[in-house]
Short mmCIF file of C-alpha atoms in Angstrom, two decimals:
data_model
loop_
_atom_site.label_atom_id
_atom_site.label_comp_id
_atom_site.label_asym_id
_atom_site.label_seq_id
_atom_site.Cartn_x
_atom_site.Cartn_y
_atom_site.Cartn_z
CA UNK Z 43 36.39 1.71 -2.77
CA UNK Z 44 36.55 4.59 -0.14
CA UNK Z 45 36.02 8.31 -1.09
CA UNK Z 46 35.68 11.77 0.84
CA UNK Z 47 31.98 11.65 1.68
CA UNK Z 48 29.91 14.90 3.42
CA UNK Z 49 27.02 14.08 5.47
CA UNK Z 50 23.99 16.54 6.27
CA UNK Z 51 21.93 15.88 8.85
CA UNK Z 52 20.66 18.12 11.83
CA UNK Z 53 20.33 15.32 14.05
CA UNK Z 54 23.39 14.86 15.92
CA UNK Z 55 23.13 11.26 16.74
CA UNK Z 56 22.16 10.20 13.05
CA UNK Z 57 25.53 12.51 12.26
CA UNK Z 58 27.43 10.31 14.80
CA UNK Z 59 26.01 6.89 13.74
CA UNK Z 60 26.26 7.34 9.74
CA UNK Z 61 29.67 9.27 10.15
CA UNK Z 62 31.12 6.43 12.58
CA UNK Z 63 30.07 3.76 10.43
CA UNK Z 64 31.35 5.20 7.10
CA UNK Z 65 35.19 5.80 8.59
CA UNK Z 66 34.99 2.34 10.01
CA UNK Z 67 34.55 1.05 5.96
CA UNK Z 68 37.25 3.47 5.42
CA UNK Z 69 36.25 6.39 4.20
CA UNK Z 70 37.22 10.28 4.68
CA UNK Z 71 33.46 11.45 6.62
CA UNK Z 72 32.65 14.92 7.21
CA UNK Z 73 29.64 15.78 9.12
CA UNK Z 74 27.26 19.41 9.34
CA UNK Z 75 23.88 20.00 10.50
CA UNK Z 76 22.63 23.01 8.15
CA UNK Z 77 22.61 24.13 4.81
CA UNK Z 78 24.90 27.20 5.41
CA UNK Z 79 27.74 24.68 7.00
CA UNK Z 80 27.14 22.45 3.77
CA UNK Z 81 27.73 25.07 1.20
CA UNK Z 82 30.88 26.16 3.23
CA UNK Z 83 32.08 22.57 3.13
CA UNK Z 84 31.24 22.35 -0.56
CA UNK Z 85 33.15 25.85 -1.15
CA UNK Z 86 36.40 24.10 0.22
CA UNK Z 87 35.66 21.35 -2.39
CA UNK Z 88 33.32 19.17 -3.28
CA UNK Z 89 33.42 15.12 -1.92
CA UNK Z 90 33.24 11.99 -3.96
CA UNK Z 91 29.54 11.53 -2.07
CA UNK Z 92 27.12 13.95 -0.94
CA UNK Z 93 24.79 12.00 1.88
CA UNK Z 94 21.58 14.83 3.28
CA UNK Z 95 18.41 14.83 4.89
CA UNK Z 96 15.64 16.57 3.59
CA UNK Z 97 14.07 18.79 6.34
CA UNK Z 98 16.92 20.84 7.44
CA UNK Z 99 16.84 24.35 9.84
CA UNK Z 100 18.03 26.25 6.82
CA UNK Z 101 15.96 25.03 4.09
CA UNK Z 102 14.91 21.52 1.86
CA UNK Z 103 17.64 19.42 0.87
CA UNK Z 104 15.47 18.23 -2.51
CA UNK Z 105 15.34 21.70 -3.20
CA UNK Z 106 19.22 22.23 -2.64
CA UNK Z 107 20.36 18.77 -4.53
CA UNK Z 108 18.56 20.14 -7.71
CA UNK Z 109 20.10 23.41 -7.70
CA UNK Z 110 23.28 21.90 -6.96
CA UNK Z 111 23.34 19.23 -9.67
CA UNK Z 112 23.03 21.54 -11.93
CA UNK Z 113 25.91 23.06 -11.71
CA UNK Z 114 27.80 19.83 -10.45
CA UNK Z 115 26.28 16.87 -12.97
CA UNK Z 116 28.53 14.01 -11.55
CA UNK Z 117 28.15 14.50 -7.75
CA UNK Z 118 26.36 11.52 -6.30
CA UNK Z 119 23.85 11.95 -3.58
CA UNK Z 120 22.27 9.85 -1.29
CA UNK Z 121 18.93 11.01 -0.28
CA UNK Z 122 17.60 10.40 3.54
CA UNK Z 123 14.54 11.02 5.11
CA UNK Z 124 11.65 10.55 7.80
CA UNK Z 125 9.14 12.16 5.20
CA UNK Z 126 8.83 8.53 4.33
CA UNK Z 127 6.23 8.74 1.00
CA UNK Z 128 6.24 8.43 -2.75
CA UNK Z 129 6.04 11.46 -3.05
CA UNK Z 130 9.61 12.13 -1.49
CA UNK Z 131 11.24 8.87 -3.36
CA UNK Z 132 9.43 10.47 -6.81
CA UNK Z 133 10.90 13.92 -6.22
CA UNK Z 134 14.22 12.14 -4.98
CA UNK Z 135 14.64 10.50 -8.51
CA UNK Z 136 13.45 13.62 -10.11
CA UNK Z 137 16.18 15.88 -8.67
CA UNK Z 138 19.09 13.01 -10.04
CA UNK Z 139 19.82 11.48 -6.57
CA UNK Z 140 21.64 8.38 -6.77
CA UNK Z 141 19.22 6.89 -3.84
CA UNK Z 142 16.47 7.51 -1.62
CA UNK Z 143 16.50 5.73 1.97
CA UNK Z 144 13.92 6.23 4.22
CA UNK Z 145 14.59 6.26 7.72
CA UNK Z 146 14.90 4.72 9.73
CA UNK Z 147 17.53 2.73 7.62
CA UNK Z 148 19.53 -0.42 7.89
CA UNK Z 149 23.28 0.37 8.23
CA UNK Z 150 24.22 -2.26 5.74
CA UNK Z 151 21.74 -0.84 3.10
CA UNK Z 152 23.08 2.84 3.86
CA UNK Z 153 26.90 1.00 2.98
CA UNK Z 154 25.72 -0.93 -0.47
CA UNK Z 155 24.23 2.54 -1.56
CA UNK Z 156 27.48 4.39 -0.40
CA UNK Z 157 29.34 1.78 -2.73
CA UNK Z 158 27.43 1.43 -5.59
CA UNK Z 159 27.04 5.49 -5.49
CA UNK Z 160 30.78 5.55 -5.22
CA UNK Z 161 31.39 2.80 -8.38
CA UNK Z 162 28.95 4.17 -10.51
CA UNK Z 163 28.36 8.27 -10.35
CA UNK Z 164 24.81 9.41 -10.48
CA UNK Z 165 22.46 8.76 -12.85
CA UNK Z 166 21.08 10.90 -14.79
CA UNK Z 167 17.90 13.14 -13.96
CA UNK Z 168 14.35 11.88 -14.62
CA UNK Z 169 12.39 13.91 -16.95
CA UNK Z 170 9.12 14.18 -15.82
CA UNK Z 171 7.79 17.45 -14.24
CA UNK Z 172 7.84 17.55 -10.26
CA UNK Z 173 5.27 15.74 -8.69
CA UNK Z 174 2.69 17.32 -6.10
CA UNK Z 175 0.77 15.90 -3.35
CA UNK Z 176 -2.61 13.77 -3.41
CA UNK Z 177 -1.14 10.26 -4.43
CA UNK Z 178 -2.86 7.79 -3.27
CA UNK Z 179 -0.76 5.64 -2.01
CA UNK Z 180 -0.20 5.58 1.74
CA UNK Z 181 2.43 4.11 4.21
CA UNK Z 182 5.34 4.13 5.19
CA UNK Z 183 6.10 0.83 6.90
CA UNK Z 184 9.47 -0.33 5.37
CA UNK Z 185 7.63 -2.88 2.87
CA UNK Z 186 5.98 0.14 1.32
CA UNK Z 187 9.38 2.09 1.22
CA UNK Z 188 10.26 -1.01 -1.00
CA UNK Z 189 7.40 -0.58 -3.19
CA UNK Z 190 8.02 3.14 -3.24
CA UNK Z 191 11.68 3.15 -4.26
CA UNK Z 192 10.62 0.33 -7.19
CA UNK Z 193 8.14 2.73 -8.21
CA UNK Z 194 10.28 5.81 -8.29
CA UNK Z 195 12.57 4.13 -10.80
CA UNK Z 196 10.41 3.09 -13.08
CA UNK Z 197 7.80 5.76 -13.73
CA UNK Z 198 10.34 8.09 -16.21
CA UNK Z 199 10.61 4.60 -19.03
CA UNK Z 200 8.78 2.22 -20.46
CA UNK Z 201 9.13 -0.97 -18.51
CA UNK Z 202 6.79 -3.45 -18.64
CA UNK Z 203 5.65 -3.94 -14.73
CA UNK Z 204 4.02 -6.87 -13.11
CA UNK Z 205 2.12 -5.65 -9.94
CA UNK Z 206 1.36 -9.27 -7.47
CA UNK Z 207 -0.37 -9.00 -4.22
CA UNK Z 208 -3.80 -10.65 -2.41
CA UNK Z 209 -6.92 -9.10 -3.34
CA UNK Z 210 -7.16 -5.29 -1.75
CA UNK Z 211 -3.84 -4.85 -1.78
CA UNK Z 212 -4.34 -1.84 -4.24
CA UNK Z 213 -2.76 -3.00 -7.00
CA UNK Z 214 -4.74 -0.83 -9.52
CA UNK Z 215 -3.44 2.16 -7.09
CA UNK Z 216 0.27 1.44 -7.80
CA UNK Z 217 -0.38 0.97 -11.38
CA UNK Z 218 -1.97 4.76 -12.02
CA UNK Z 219 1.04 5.36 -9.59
CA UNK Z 220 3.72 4.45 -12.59
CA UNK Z 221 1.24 5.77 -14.70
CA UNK Z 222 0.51 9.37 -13.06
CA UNK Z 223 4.27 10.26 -12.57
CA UNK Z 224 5.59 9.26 -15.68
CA UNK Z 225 5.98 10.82 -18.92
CA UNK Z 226 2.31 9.43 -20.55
CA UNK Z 227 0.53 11.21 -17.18
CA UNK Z 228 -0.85 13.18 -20.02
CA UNK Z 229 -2.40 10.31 -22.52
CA UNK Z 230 -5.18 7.62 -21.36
CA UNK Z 231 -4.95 5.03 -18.38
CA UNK Z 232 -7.17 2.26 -19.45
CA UNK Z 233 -7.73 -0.88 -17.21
CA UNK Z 234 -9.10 -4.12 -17.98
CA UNK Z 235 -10.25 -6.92 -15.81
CA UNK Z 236 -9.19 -10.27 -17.65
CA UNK Z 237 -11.48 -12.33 -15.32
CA UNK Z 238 -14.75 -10.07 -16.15
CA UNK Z 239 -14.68 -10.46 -19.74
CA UNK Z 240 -16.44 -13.90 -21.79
CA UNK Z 241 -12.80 -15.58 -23.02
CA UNK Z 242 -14.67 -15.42 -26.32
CA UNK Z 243 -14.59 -11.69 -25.98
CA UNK Z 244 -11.01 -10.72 -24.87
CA UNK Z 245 -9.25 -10.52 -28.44
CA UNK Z 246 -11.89 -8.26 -29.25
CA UNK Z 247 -11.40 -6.22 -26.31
CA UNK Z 248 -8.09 -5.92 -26.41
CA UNK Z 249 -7.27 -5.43 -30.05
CA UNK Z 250 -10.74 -4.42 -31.76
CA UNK Z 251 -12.83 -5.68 -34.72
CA UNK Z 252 -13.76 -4.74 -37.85
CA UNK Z 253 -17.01 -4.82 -39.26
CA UNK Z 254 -18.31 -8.39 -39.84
CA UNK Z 255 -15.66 -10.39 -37.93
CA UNK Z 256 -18.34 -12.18 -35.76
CA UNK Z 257 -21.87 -12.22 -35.38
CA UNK Z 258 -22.96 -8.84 -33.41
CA UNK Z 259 -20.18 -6.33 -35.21
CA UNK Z 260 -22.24 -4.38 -37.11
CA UNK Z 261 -19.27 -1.78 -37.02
CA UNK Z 262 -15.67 -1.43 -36.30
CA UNK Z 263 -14.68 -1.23 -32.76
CA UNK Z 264 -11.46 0.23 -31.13
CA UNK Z 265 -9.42 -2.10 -28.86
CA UNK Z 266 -8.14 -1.03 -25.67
CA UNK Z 267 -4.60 -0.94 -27.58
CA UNK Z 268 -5.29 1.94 -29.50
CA UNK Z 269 -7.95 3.49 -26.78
CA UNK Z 270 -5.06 3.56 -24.66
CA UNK Z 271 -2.80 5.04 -27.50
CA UNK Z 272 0.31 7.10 -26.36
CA UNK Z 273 -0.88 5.70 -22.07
CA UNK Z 274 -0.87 3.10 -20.27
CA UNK Z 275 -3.27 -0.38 -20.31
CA UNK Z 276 -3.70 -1.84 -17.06
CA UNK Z 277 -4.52 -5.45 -17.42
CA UNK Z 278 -5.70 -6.78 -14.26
CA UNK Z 279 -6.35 -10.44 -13.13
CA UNK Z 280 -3.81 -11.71 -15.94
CA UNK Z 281 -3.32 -14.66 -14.67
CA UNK Z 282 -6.73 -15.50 -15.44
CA UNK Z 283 -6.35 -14.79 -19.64
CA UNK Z 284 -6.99 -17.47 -21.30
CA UNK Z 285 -4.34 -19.09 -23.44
CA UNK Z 286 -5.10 -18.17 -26.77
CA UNK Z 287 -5.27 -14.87 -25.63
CA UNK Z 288 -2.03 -14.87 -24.12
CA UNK Z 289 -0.61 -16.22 -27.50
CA UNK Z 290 -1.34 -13.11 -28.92
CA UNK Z 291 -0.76 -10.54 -26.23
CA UNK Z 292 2.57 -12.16 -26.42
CA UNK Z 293 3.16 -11.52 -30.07
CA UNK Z 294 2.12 -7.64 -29.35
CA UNK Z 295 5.02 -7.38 -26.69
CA UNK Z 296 6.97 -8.83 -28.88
CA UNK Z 297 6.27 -6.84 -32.10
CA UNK Z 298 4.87 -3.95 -30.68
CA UNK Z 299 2.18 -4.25 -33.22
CA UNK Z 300 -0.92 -6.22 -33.61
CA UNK Z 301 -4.16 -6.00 -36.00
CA UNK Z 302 -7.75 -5.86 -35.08
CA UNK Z 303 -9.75 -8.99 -34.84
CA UNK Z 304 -11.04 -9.72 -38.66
CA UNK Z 305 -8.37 -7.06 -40.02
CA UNK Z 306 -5.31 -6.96 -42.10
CA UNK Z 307 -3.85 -3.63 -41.45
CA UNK Z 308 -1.30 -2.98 -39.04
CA UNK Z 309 -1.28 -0.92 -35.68
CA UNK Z 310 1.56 0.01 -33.98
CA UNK Z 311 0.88 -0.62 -30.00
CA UNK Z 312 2.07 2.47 -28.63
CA UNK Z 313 1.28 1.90 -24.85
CA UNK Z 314 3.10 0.94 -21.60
CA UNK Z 315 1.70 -2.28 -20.16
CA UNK Z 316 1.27 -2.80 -16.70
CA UNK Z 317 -0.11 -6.40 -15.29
CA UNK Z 318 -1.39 -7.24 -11.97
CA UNK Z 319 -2.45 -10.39 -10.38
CA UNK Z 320 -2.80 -11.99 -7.19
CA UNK Z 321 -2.04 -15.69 -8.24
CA UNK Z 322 1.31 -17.12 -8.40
CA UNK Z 323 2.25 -16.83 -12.28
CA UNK Z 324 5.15 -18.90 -11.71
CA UNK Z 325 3.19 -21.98 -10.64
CA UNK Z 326 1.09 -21.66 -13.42
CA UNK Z 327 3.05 -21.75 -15.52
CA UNK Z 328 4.37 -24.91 -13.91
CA UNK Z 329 1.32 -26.10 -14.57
CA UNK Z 330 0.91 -25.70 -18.40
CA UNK Z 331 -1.72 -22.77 -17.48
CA UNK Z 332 0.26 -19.48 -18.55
CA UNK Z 333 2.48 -19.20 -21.00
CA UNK Z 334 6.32 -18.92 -19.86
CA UNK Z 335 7.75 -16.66 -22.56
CA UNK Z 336 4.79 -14.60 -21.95
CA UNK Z 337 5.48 -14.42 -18.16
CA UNK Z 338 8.88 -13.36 -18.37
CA UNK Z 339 8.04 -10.93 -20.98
CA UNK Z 340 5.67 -9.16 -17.71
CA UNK Z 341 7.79 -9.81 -15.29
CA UNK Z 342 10.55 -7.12 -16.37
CA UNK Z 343 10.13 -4.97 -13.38
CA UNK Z 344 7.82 -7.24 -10.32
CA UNK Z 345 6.59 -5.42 -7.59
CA UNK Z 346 5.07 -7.20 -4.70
CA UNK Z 347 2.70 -5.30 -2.81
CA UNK Z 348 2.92 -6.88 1.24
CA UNK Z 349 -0.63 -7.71 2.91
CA UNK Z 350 -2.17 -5.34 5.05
CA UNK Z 351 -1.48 -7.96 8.03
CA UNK Z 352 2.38 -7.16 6.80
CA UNK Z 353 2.18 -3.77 7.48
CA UNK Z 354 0.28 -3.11 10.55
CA UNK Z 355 2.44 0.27 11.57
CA UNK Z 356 0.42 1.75 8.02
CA UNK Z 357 -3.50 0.47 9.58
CA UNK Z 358 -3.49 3.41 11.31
CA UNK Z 359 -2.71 6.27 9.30
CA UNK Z 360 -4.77 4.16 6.63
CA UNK Z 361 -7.62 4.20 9.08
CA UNK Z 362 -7.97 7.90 9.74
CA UNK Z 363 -6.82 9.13 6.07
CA UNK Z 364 -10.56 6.84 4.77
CA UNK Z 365 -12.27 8.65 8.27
CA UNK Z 366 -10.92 12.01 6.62
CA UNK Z 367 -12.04 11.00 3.15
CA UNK Z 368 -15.56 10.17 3.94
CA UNK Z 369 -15.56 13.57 6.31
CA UNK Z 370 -14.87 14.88 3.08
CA UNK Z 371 -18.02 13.37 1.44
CA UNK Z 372 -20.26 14.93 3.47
CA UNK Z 373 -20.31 11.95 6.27
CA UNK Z 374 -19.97 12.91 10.16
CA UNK Z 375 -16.26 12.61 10.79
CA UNK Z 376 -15.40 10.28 13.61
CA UNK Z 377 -11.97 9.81 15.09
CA UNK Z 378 -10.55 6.98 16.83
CA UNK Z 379 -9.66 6.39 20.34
CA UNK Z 380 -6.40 4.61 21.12
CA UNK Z 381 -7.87 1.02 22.34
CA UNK Z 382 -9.38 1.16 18.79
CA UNK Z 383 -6.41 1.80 17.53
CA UNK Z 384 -4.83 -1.37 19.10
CA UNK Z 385 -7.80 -2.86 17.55
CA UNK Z 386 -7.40 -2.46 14.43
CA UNK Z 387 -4.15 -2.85 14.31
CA UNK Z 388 -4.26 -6.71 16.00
CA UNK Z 389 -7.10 -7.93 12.98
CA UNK Z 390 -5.56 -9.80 10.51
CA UNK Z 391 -7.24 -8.04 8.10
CA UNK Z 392 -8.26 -10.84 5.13
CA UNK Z 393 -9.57 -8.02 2.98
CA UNK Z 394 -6.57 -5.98 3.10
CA UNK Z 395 -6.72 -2.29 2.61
CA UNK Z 396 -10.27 -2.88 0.83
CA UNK Z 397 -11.80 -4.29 3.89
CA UNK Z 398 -10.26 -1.29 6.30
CA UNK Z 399 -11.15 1.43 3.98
CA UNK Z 400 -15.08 -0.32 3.90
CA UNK Z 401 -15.07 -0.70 7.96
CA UNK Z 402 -14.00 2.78 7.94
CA UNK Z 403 -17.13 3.83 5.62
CA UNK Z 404 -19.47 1.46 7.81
CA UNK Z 405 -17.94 3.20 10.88
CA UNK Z 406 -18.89 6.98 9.63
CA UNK Z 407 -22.22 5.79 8.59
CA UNK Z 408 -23.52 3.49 11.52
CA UNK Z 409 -21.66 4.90 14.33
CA UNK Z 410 -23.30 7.15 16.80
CA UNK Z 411 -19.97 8.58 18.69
CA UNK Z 412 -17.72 10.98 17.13
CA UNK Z 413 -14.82 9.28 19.31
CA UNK Z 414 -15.08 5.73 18.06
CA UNK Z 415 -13.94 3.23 21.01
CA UNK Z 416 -12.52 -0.09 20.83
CA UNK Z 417 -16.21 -1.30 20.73
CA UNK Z 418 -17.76 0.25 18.37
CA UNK Z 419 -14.54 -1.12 16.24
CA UNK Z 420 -15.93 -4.56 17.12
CA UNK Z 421 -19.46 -4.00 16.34
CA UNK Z 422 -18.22 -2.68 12.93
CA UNK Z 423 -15.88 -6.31 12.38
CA UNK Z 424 -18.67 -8.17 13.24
CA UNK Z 425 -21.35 -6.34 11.25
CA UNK Z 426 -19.23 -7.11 8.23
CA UNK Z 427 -18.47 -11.00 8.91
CA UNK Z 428 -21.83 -12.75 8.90
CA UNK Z 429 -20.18 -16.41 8.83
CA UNK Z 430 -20.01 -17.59 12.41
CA UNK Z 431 -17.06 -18.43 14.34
CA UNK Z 432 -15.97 -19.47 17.95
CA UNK Z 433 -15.03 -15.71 19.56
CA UNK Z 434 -11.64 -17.04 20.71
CA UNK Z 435 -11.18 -16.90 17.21
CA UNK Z 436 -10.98 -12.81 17.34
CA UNK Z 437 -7.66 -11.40 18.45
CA UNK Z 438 -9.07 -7.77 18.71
CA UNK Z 439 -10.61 -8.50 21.92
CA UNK Z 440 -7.44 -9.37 23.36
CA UNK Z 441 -6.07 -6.39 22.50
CA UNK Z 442 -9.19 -4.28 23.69
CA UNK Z 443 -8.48 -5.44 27.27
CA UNK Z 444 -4.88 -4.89 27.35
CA UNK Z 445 -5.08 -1.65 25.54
CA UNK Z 446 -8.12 -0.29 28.08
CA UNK Z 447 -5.71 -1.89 31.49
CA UNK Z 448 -2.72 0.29 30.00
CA UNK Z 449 -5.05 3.33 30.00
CA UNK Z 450 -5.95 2.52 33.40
CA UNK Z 451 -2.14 2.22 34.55
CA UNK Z 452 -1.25 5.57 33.13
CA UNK Z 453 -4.62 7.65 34.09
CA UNK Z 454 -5.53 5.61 37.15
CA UNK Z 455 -2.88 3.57 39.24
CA UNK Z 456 -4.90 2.87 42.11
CA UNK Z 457 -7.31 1.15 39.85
CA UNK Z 458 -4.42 -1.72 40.55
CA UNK Z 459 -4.56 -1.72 44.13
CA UNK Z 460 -8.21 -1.48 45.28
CA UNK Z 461 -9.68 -4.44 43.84
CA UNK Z 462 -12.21 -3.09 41.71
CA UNK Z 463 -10.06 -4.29 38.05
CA UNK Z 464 -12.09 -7.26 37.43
CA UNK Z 465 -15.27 -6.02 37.83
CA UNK Z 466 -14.15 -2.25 36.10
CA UNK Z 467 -12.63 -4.59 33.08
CA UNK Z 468 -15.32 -7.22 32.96
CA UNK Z 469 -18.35 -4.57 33.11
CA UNK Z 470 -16.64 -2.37 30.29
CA UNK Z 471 -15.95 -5.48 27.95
CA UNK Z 472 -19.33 -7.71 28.26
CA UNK Z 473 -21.40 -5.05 26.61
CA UNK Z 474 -18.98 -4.64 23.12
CA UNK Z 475 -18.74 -8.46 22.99
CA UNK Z 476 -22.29 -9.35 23.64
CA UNK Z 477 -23.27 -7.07 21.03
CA UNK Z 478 -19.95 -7.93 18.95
CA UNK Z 479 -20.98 -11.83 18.86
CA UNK Z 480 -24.78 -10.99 18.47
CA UNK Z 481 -23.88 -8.96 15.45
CA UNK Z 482 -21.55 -11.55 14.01
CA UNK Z 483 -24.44 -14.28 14.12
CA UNK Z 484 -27.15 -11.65 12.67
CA UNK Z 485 -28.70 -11.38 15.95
CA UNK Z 486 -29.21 -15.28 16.55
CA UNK Z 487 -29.25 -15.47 20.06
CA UNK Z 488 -29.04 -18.91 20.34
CA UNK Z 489 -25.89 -19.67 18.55
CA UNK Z 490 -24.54 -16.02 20.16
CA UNK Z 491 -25.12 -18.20 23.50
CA UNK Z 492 -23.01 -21.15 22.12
CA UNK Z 493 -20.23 -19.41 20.61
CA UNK Z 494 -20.24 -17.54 24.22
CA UNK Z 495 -20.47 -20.90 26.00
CA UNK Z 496 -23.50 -19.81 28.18
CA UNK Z 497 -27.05 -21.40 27.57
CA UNK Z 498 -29.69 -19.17 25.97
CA UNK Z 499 -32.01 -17.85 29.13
CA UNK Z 500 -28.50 -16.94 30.85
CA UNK Z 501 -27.72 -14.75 27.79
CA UNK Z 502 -31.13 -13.40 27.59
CA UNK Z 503 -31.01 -12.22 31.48
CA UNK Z 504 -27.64 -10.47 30.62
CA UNK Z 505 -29.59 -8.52 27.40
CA UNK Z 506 -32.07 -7.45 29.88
CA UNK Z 507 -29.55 -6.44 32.70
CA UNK Z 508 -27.36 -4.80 30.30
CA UNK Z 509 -30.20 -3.27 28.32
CA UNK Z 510 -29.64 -4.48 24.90
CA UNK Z 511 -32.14 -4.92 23.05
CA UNK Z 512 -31.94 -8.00 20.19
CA UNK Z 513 -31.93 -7.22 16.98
CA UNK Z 514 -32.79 -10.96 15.43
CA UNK Z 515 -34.49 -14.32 15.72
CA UNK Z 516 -33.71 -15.81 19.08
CA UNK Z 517 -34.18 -18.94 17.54
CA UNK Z 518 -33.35 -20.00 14.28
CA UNK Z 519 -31.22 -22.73 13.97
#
């Protein structure tokens, strides 16, 4: 299906790109770089398709789409942008575009939301008042632009949504997300851990008692049901509910209504669930562990949340935004140089955004220098992994040395040709892993000597020569 389509952009080589593309799928492409040379196009007539940035010369394209749909209901428009947050893809589905796409974008997704835009007209606007800054949910690698556009479409209904992910992923983040931006932003978001609470004790939790059900209610209690009346309930860990439990969650979902434990009377369950887990539902359920109708009954709207180790282009802006935060507690703010940069961005990161947001803490606490090196990024990692492990194991060192030789190509070349690199190199990385493998065995200099491969009175003659001072039993086996 091809149509007349107008293109704002006020780069010229995105206007080229998008604009050559389009006619080659056969469509009638006009391109302008500012507001002013929009509105003249639209005065001419309006297009089938209205594709625009959102930081133009002339003004903000969110801004201009919701003053023009109102006037012009059944215009489609296809949002793009390098302001790539959830904010933007919120305010994107607020305003009644048809889609958001972050750049930079796949050509291929850019022609499936020209078509479907083109088939189906615009939907129509979300509700919900315009959402401000201050969410906390940070990125924007192209797996979170996933997880923001999901997110964006879901937060003005009712859907039930299953959040999966590792631990630290920030599941609990995405869920006061949908919460926070949608209509019930104004009623209670209440979260409950199915893995904390005694299985004896979740129907109770969940659902209430009346006086006398079991031994201990001396009175009736309110469930999280109706404490979360008109909100949202968060129930984290559901893949660890046990299966009784899960019977009657199911029947809720079902019904939307449910009665308190030892009760007759019933309660209508006015509250948008949201689940979250980070175990494979789907294979438990294979294994007669979860209940199936139950898991397709969550599973209405999945959203995956990618690893931290998936999205290493968001470590650093994650890094410096928990620096910033704990600044803003009152800790000394610390920045980061750009070997610890590379650093950080070559750890695998097990913990996930948890474990960076903690070694970010650890950093403004412990850390003497207000320009935090790749070093002091190692002491930090190895301050927080007591177990011990061969060093060849790390992969930050690695990328300590190449990203300190790349500083030396750019801010000293001759460095390269006077034959000083290997002992410039070697003196400014024996220090950080000394201490780096010291702190990782708790300051047990004889298994910092084996993991090193040197014997123990070799390793002791480098503490002395260096001038660090051990912090542990030499010892201990």
């Amino acid at each position: 299906m091809s149509g007349r389509i107008l293109v704002v952009d006020d780069d010229g080589a995105i206007r080229t790109v998008v604009g050559q593309a389009l006619r080659r799928l056969g469509h009638d492409v006009k391109t302008v770089g500012t507001l002013a040379d929009m509105h003249a196009q639209l005065a001419a007539g309006l297009p089938d398709l209205l594709i625009t940035d959102v930081v133009l010369p002339d003004g903000n394209g969110l801004d201009m789409v919701a003053e023009l749909l109102a006037t012009h209901k059944n215009l489609p428009v296809i949002i793009l942008s390098a302001q790539n947050t959830l904010t933007t893809a919120v305010r994107a589905t607020e305003v009644g575009a048809f889609d958001y796409l972050p750049k930079p974008f796949d050509l291929d997704l850019l022609a499936r939301a020209v078509k479907g835009a083109l088939e189906r007209g615009r939907p129509q606007a979300a509700s919900a008042d315009p959402v401000g800054d201050g969410l906390p949910l940070i990125g924007r690698s192209p797996a979170m632009q996933n997880v923001y556009r999901i997110i964006a479409r879901v937060v003005s209904n009712d859907l039930t949504v299953l959040i999966s992910g590792e631990s630290g992923t920030g599941k609990e983040l995405v869920a006061r997300a949908v919460h926070d931006l949608g209509p019930r932003r104004q009623a209670p978001f209440l979260a409950i851990n199915m893995a904390a609470i005694p299985r004896e004790l979740i129907e109770a939790e969940l659902f209430g008692h009346e006086r006398g059900a079991f031994t201990g209610a001396q009175a009736r209690s309110a469930g999280r049901f109706e404490q979360a009346a008109g909100g949202t309930l968060f129930l984290d860990e559901i893949g660890d509910m046990p299966m009784e439990a899960q019977t009657r969650l199911l029947r809720v979902l079902q019904s939307g209504e449910f009665t308190t434990v030892g009760g007759a009377r019933t309660i209508r369950a006015d509250v948008r669930i949201v689940a979250a887990t980070n175990r494979d539902l789907s294979s438990l359920v294979a294994q007669g562990k979860f209940r199936e109708d139950l898991f397709y009954r969550l599973n209405v709207v999945p959203i995956a949340l990618p690893a931290l180790r998936e999205r290493r282009q968001d470590i650093a802006l994650l890094a410096r935004h928990f620096l910033d935060e704990a600044a803003l507690q009152g800790l000394p703010r610390k920045q980061l140089s750009d070997e610890a940069v590379a650093l950080l961005e070559s750890h695998d990161w097990p913990g996930n955004v948890r474990e960076l947001e903690n070694t970010m803490r650890r950093i403004a606490v412990l850390s003497r220098d207000e320009v935090i090196g790749a070093e002091g990024v190692l002491a930090m990692l190895g301050a927080a992994s007591p177990a011990p492990s061969p060093i060849h194991a790390d992969p930050g060192i690695g990328a300590a040395i190449r990203a300190r030789l790349d500083r030396l190509t750019r801010e000293e070349p001759a460095a390269l040709e006077d034959g000083s690199l290997y002992d410039r190199i070697i003196g400014e990385v024996e220090r950080p892993l000394i201490e780096a493998v010291l702190a990782r065995h708790g300051g047990n200099q004889l298994r910092a000597a084996r993991a090193l491969g040197i014997n123990r009175n070799t390793l002791r003659k480098r503490l002395d020569t260096l001038g660090i001072t051990a912090f542990g039993p030499e010892d201990v086996k």
